[in-house]
CSV table of C-alpha atoms in Angstrom, one decimal:
chain,number,residue,atom,x,y,z
A,1027,UNK,CA,46.8,131.0,132.8
A,1028,UNK,CA,46.2,133.0,129.6
A,1029,UNK,CA,46.3,131.0,126.3
A,1030,UNK,CA,49.4,132.8,124.9
A,1031,UNK,CA,51.6,131.8,127.8
A,1032,UNK,CA,50.2,128.2,127.9
A,1033,UNK,CA,50.8,127.6,124.2
A,1034,UNK,CA,54.4,129.0,124.4
A,1035,UNK,CA,55.1,126.7,127.4
A,1036,UNK,CA,53.6,123.7,125.7
A,1037,UNK,CA,55.9,124.1,122.7
A,1038,UNK,CA,58.8,124.6,125.2
A,1039,UNK,CA,57.8,121.4,127.0
A,1040,UNK,CA,58.1,119.4,123.8
A,1041,UNK,CA,61.4,120.9,123.1
A,1042,UNK,CA,62.6,120.2,126.6
A,1043,UNK,CA,61.5,116.6,126.4
A,1044,UNK,CA,63.6,116.0,123.4
A,1045,UNK,CA,66.6,117.8,125.0
A,1046,UNK,CA,66.3,115.7,128.1
A,1047,UNK,CA,66.4,112.5,126.1
A,1048,UNK,CA,69.5,113.5,124.3
A,1049,UNK,CA,71.3,114.9,127.3
A,1050,UNK,CA,70.5,112.0,129.6
A,1051,UNK,CA,72.2,109.5,127.2
A,1052,UNK,CA,75.5,111.1,127.9
A,1053,UNK,CA,74.9,112.1,131.5
A,1054,UNK,CA,75.1,108.5,132.9
A,1055,UNK,CA,78.7,108.2,131.6
A,1056,UNK,CA,79.9,111.4,133.3
A,1057,UNK,CA,80.9,112.4,136.8
A,1058,UNK,CA,79.5,115.5,138.5
A,1059,UNK,CA,81.3,118.6,137.1
A,1060,UNK,CA,84.1,120.2,139.1
A,1061,UNK,CA,84.8,123.9,139.4
A,1062,UNK,CA,88.2,125.4,140.2
A,1063,UNK,CA,88.7,129.1,140.7
A,1064,UNK,CA,91.8,131.2,141.1
A,1065,UNK,CA,93.6,134.3,139.9
A,1066,UNK,CA,95.1,134.4,136.4
A,1067,UNK,CA,98.8,134.1,136.1
A,1068,UNK,CA,99.1,133.7,132.3
A,1069,UNK,CA,97.2,132.5,129.3
A,1070,UNK,CA,99.5,131.7,126.4
A,1071,UNK,CA,98.6,130.4,122.9
A,1072,UNK,CA,100.7,127.8,121.0
A,1073,UNK,CA,99.2,126.9,117.7
A,1074,UNK,CA,95.6,126.1,118.2
A,1075,UNK,CA,96.0,125.2,121.9
A,1076,UNK,CA,96.4,127.3,125.0
A,1077,UNK,CA,98.2,127.0,128.3
A,1078,UNK,CA,96.4,128.4,131.3
A,1079,UNK,CA,98.1,129.0,134.7
A,1080,UNK,CA,96.2,130.2,137.7
A,1081,UNK,CA,96.8,130.5,141.5
A,1082,UNK,CA,94.1,129.1,143.7
A,1083,UNK,CA,92.9,130.6,147.0
A,1084,UNK,CA,95.3,128.4,149.0
A,1085,UNK,CA,98.3,129.6,146.9
A,1086,UNK,CA,98.6,126.5,144.8
A,1087,UNK,CA,99.6,127.1,141.2
A,1088,UNK,CA,97.7,125.0,138.6
A,1089,UNK,CA,98.4,124.6,134.9
A,1090,UNK,CA,95.8,123.5,132.4
A,1091,UNK,CA,96.3,122.6,128.8
A,1092,UNK,CA,93.4,123.7,126.7
A,1093,UNK,CA,92.7,122.3,123.2
A,1094,UNK,CA,90.9,124.3,120.5
A,1095,UNK,CA,87.5,122.8,121.5
A,1096,UNK,CA,87.6,124.4,125.0
A,1097,UNK,CA,85.8,127.8,125.0
A,1098,UNK,CA,87.6,130.6,126.8
A,1099,UNK,CA,85.2,133.4,127.5
A,1100,UNK,CA,85.9,136.9,129.0
A,1101,UNK,CA,82.9,138.1,131.0
A,1102,UNK,CA,82.5,141.8,131.7
A,1103,UNK,CA,80.0,143.5,133.9
A,1104,UNK,CA,76.8,144.8,132.5
A,1105,UNK,CA,73.2,145.4,133.3
A,1106,UNK,CA,69.7,144.6,132.0
A,1107,UNK,CA,69.9,147.2,129.3
A,1108,UNK,CA,71.8,144.5,127.3
A,1109,UNK,CA,68.6,142.3,127.2
A,1110,UNK,CA,67.4,143.7,123.8
A,1111,UNK,CA,66.1,142.1,120.6
A,1112,UNK,CA,68.7,140.6,118.3
A,1113,UNK,CA,71.3,139.7,120.9
A,1114,UNK,CA,72.3,136.1,121.5
A,1115,UNK,CA,72.0,135.2,125.2
A,1116,UNK,CA,72.8,132.3,127.5
A,1117,UNK,CA,71.2,132.1,130.9
A,1118,UNK,CA,70.2,130.1,134.0
A,1119,UNK,CA,66.4,129.9,134.6
A,1120,UNK,CA,64.5,128.1,137.3
A,1121,UNK,CA,61.3,126.1,136.5
A,1122,UNK,CA,59.4,125.8,139.7
A,1123,UNK,CA,56.4,124.3,137.9
A,1124,UNK,CA,55.1,123.6,134.4
A,1125,UNK,CA,53.8,127.1,133.9
A,1126,UNK,CA,56.7,129.4,134.7
A,1127,UNK,CA,60.3,130.1,133.9
A,1128,UNK,CA,62.1,132.4,136.3
A,1129,UNK,CA,65.3,134.1,135.1
A,1130,UNK,CA,68.3,133.9,137.5
A,1131,UNK,CA,71.2,135.4,135.4
A,1132,UNK,CA,72.2,136.0,131.8
A,1133,UNK,CA,75.3,136.3,129.7
A,1134,UNK,CA,74.8,138.4,126.5
A,1135,UNK,CA,77.0,137.9,123.4
A,1136,UNK,CA,76.9,141.3,121.6
A,1137,UNK,CA,79.7,140.5,119.2
A,1138,UNK,CA,77.8,137.6,117.6
A,1139,UNK,CA,76.3,138.9,114.3
A,1140,UNK,CA,74.5,137.5,111.4
A,1141,UNK,CA,73.4,133.9,111.6
A,1142,UNK,CA,73.2,133.1,115.3
A,1143,UNK,CA,73.7,129.7,116.9
A,1144,UNK,CA,70.7,127.5,117.4
A,1145,UNK,CA,69.2,127.9,120.9
A,1146,UNK,CA,69.2,125.3,123.6
A,1147,UNK,CA,67.2,124.4,126.7
A,1148,UNK,CA,68.7,121.7,128.9
A,1149,UNK,CA,68.5,120.7,132.5
A,1150,UNK,CA,71.5,122.0,134.5
A,1151,UNK,CA,73.7,119.2,135.9
A,1152,UNK,CA,73.9,118.7,139.7
A,1153,UNK,CA,76.1,121.1,141.5
A,1154,UNK,CA,76.4,122.3,145.1
A,1155,UNK,CA,74.1,125.3,145.7
A,1156,UNK,CA,72.2,124.7,142.4
A,1157,UNK,CA,68.5,124.0,142.4
A,1158,UNK,CA,67.2,120.7,140.9
A,1159,UNK,CA,64.8,122.9,138.9
A,1160,UNK,CA,67.6,125.0,137.2
A,1161,UNK,CA,68.0,124.9,133.5
A,1162,UNK,CA,70.5,126.3,131.0
A,1163,UNK,CA,68.9,128.3,128.2
A,1164,UNK,CA,70.3,130.0,125.1
A,1165,UNK,CA,69.0,131.7,122.0
A,1166,UNK,CA,68.2,135.0,120.3
A,1167,UNK,CA,66.3,137.6,122.3
A,1168,UNK,CA,63.1,138.3,120.3
A,1169,UNK,CA,61.0,140.3,122.7
A,1170,UNK,CA,60.9,142.1,126.1
A,1171,UNK,CA,58.1,144.0,127.8
A,1172,UNK,CA,55.8,144.1,130.8
A,1173,UNK,CA,54.4,140.7,131.8
A,1174,UNK,CA,50.6,140.7,131.4
A,1175,UNK,CA,50.1,138.4,134.4
A,1176,UNK,CA,52.7,139.4,136.9
A,1177,UNK,CA,53.1,143.2,137.5
A,1178,UNK,CA,56.4,142.9,139.3
A,1179,UNK,CA,58.1,141.1,136.4
A,1180,UNK,CA,59.0,141.7,132.8
A,1181,UNK,CA,58.7,139.0,130.2
A,1182,UNK,CA,61.8,138.2,128.1
A,1183,UNK,CA,61.3,136.1,125.0
A,1184,UNK,CA,64.2,133.8,123.9
A,1185,UNK,CA,63.8,131.9,120.6
A,1186,UNK,CA,65.4,128.5,120.8
A,1187,UNK,CA,64.8,126.9,117.4
A,1188,UNK,CA,62.2,127.4,114.7
A,1189,UNK,CA,59.0,128.5,116.5
A,1190,UNK,CA,60.1,127.3,119.9
A,1191,UNK,CA,60.1,130.4,122.1
A,1192,UNK,CA,60.6,130.5,125.8
A,1193,UNK,CA,58.8,133.2,127.9
A,1194,UNK,CA,61.0,134.1,130.9
A,1195,UNK,CA,60.0,136.2,133.9
A,1196,UNK,CA,62.7,138.6,134.9
A,1197,UNK,CA,63.0,140.9,137.9
A,1198,UNK,CA,64.5,144.3,137.9
A,1199,UNK,CA,68.3,144.4,138.3
A,1200,UNK,CA,68.7,140.7,137.3
A,1201,UNK,CA,72.4,139.8,137.1
A,1202,UNK,CA,73.7,140.4,133.5
A,1203,UNK,CA,77.2,140.1,132.1
A,1204,UNK,CA,78.6,140.1,128.6
A,1205,UNK,CA,81.0,137.8,126.8
A,1206,UNK,CA,83.9,139.4,124.9
A,1207,UNK,CA,86.4,137.9,122.5
A,1208,UNK,CA,89.0,140.7,122.6
A,1209,UNK,CA,92.1,139.5,124.4
A,1210,UNK,CA,92.9,143.1,125.7
A,1211,UNK,CA,90.4,142.5,128.5
A,1212,UNK,CA,92.4,139.5,129.8
A,1213,UNK,CA,94.7,140.8,132.6
A,1214,UNK,CA,96.9,139.0,135.2
A,1215,UNK,CA,95.1,138.8,138.5
A,1216,UNK,CA,91.6,138.4,136.9
A,1217,UNK,CA,89.3,135.9,138.5
A,1218,UNK,CA,89.3,132.6,136.5
A,1219,UNK,CA,86.7,129.8,136.7
A,1220,UNK,CA,87.6,126.5,135.3
A,1221,UNK,CA,84.8,124.0,134.7
A,1222,UNK,CA,85.6,120.3,134.0
A,1223,UNK,CA,84.6,116.7,134.4
A,1224,UNK,CA,86.8,114.3,136.5
A,1225,UNK,CA,87.9,111.2,134.7
A,1226,UNK,CA,88.6,107.7,136.1
A,1227,UNK,CA,92.3,108.3,135.7
A,1228,UNK,CA,92.2,111.3,138.0
A,1229,UNK,CA,92.6,113.8,135.2
A,1230,UNK,CA,90.1,116.7,134.7
A,1231,UNK,CA,88.6,117.1,131.3
A,1232,UNK,CA,88.2,120.9,130.9
A,1233,UNK,CA,84.9,121.9,129.4
A,1234,UNK,CA,84.9,125.7,129.8
A,1235,UNK,CA,87.0,128.6,131.1
A,1236,UNK,CA,85.6,131.9,132.2
A,1237,UNK,CA,87.8,135.0,132.9
A,1238,UNK,CA,86.2,137.9,134.7
A,1239,UNK,CA,87.0,141.5,133.6
A,1240,UNK,CA,86.6,144.6,135.7
A,1241,UNK,CA,85.3,146.5,132.7
A,1242,UNK,CA,81.6,147.5,132.5
A,1243,UNK,CA,79.5,147.9,129.4
A,1244,UNK,CA,75.9,148.9,128.5
A,1245,UNK,CA,73.9,148.4,125.3
A,1246,UNK,CA,75.0,151.9,124.1
A,1247,UNK,CA,78.6,150.6,123.7
A,1248,UNK,CA,77.4,148.2,121.0
A,1249,UNK,CA,75.1,150.4,119.0
């Protein structure tokens, strides 16, 4: 393993160790996350809060009250042309061993400008169909090009914080979508994914809502 990749992964390992310590302190107090999907009926704002109504696959109508801390993201289709320097990205990567990070999918945030959020690298919580080696990663894209060690892959560099940079192996045609803030892309009938954590009282604490748009964008749309 060449020195440049080893040193990057050593820095990443230290960052990951700290992240795991912090995340594990809250993990014991939480149940496994729950995912509910359905078609959008309506999303209405009242003050700083929102009311979301969806229809599930079995025809049941569900209503969710969302406070201002619950992110509601609109994800549109895109492609790997969006994986360019300067964009903030969130992704799922797989870590089969201590020497590699394999990209699985990414969401790019092209509307984020100026000072970008601090990057993160945390172990993904258990979920049916999810590998125990999956991690959530986010940060600014600071490099992309041919990987010097694996001819069938490109290497994507994502800066987490300070000098902590994660080298990620990506295959051609890796799934990429973008997150948009414009409400015009929210349409009735769109696929909605509601993520939440079950509580002891039977209620679901909503942590994230994603609405899928049929629109498709490339990097040229944001130049």
